[in-house]
């Protein structure tokens, strides 16, 4: 699962970003866009570079969100363990602790 997350974060978002960047030139509304910029290759390149850098930054941000979600899940697990340990220590202090995971065997 970790490998799939890594690949998706690293390459999936970037490939979607580049696909979206190409829509003005290759997509359904290309005639309007090309007419608006007078078929100027310099303007096409300028728009593509600007938009692709924005999409790459967006992809990196999405990747950070995915990775931070996993970190938050880990933190929640550690918090649960500490809470359970605190309950056991409180029960020990008050003399109410009873072992639940160890069974006594006659021998």
Short mmCIF file of C-alpha atoms in Angstrom, two decimals:
data_model
loop_
_atom_site.label_atom_id
_atom_site.label_comp_id
_atom_site.label_asym_id
_atom_site.label_seq_id
_atom_site.Cartn_x
_atom_site.Cartn_y
_atom_site.Cartn_z
CA UNK A 1 0.00 0.00 0.00
CA UNK A 2 2.87 2.35 0.78
CA UNK A 3 4.43 1.78 -2.65
CA UNK A 4 1.12 2.51 -4.37
CA UNK A 5 0.70 5.70 -2.33
CA UNK A 6 4.23 6.80 -3.24
CA UNK A 7 3.74 6.19 -6.95
CA UNK A 8 0.34 7.86 -6.95
CA UNK A 9 1.61 10.89 -5.07
CA UNK A 10 4.77 11.22 -7.12
CA UNK A 11 3.53 10.54 -10.64
CA UNK A 12 -0.26 10.48 -10.65
CA UNK A 13 -0.88 14.08 -9.69
CA UNK A 14 1.88 15.36 -12.00
CA UNK A 15 0.52 13.44 -14.99
CA UNK A 16 -2.97 14.79 -14.33
CA UNK A 17 -1.51 18.29 -14.08
CA UNK A 18 0.31 18.00 -17.39
CA UNK A 19 -2.81 16.61 -19.04
CA UNK A 20 -4.81 19.60 -17.83
CA UNK A 21 -2.05 21.96 -19.02
CA UNK A 22 -2.38 20.57 -22.54
CA UNK A 23 -6.16 21.06 -22.73
CA UNK A 24 -6.07 24.63 -24.09
CA UNK A 25 -3.98 23.56 -27.08
CA UNK A 26 -5.25 20.02 -27.64
CA UNK A 27 -8.67 20.03 -25.96
CA UNK A 28 -12.18 20.79 -27.20
CA UNK A 29 -11.83 24.59 -26.97
CA UNK A 30 -8.50 24.80 -28.79
CA UNK A 31 -9.79 26.90 -31.71
CA UNK A 32 -10.94 29.68 -29.39
CA UNK A 33 -7.66 29.66 -27.44
CA UNK A 34 -5.49 29.66 -30.57
CA UNK A 35 -7.58 32.45 -32.11
CA UNK A 36 -7.26 34.49 -28.91
CA UNK A 37 -3.45 34.33 -28.96
CA UNK A 38 -3.19 34.55 -32.79
CA UNK A 39 -1.47 31.12 -33.08
CA UNK A 40 1.65 32.57 -31.43
CA UNK A 41 3.96 29.67 -30.39
CA UNK A 42 5.76 31.94 -27.94
CA UNK A 43 2.53 32.64 -26.06
CA UNK A 44 1.60 28.93 -26.08
CA UNK A 45 4.99 28.05 -24.56
CA UNK A 46 4.74 30.86 -22.02
CA UNK A 47 1.27 29.74 -20.91
CA UNK A 48 2.34 26.09 -20.77
CA UNK A 49 5.42 26.79 -18.63
CA UNK A 50 3.48 29.02 -16.24
CA UNK A 51 0.60 26.58 -15.88
CA UNK A 52 2.82 23.51 -15.58
CA UNK A 53 4.80 25.07 -12.72
CA UNK A 54 1.53 25.84 -10.94
CA UNK A 55 0.28 22.28 -11.44
CA UNK A 56 3.57 20.78 -10.24
CA UNK A 57 3.31 22.82 -7.05
CA UNK A 58 -0.31 21.71 -6.67
CA UNK A 59 0.73 18.07 -7.12
CA UNK A 60 3.41 18.45 -4.45
CA UNK A 61 0.87 19.96 -2.06
CA UNK A 62 -1.55 17.10 -2.65
CA UNK A 63 1.28 14.66 -2.01
CA UNK A 64 2.08 16.34 1.28
CA UNK A 65 -1.57 16.11 2.32
CA UNK A 66 -1.65 12.37 1.56
CA UNK A 67 1.58 11.76 3.49
CA UNK A 68 0.44 13.90 6.42
CA UNK A 69 -2.82 11.91 6.58
CA UNK A 70 -0.77 8.75 7.14
CA UNK A 71 1.27 10.52 9.82
CA UNK A 72 -1.91 11.64 11.57
CA UNK A 73 -3.17 8.05 11.57
CA UNK A 74 0.10 6.92 13.19
CA UNK A 75 -0.18 9.67 15.77
CA UNK A 76 -3.75 8.63 16.58
CA UNK A 77 -2.56 5.07 17.16
CA UNK A 78 0.20 6.21 19.51
CA UNK A 79 -2.26 8.45 21.35
CA UNK A 80 -4.58 5.48 21.91
CA UNK A 81 -1.73 3.39 23.30
CA UNK A 82 -0.69 6.15 25.68
CA UNK A 83 -4.29 6.61 26.83
CA UNK A 84 -4.61 2.89 27.57
CA UNK A 85 -1.28 2.93 29.45
CA UNK A 86 -2.47 5.90 31.50
CA UNK A 87 -5.66 4.02 32.43
CA UNK A 88 -3.64 0.98 33.55
CA UNK A 89 -1.27 3.14 35.60
CA UNK A 90 -4.24 4.91 37.25
CA UNK A 91 -5.84 1.52 38.06
CA UNK A 92 -2.53 0.31 39.52
CA UNK A 93 -2.24 3.41 41.66
CA UNK A 94 -5.78 2.90 42.99
CA UNK A 95 -5.33 -0.86 43.47
CA UNK A 96 -7.98 -1.82 40.91
CA UNK A 97 -5.83 -3.34 38.19
CA UNK A 98 -6.80 -6.77 36.91
CA UNK A 99 -4.80 -8.62 34.28
CA UNK A 100 -6.91 -9.28 31.23
CA UNK A 101 -4.36 -10.62 28.76
CA UNK A 102 -2.63 -13.20 30.98
CA UNK A 103 -4.45 -16.36 31.95
CA UNK A 104 -3.48 -18.44 34.93
CA UNK A 105 -2.89 -22.13 34.30
CA UNK A 106 -2.81 -24.77 36.97
CA UNK A 107 0.38 -26.66 37.11
#
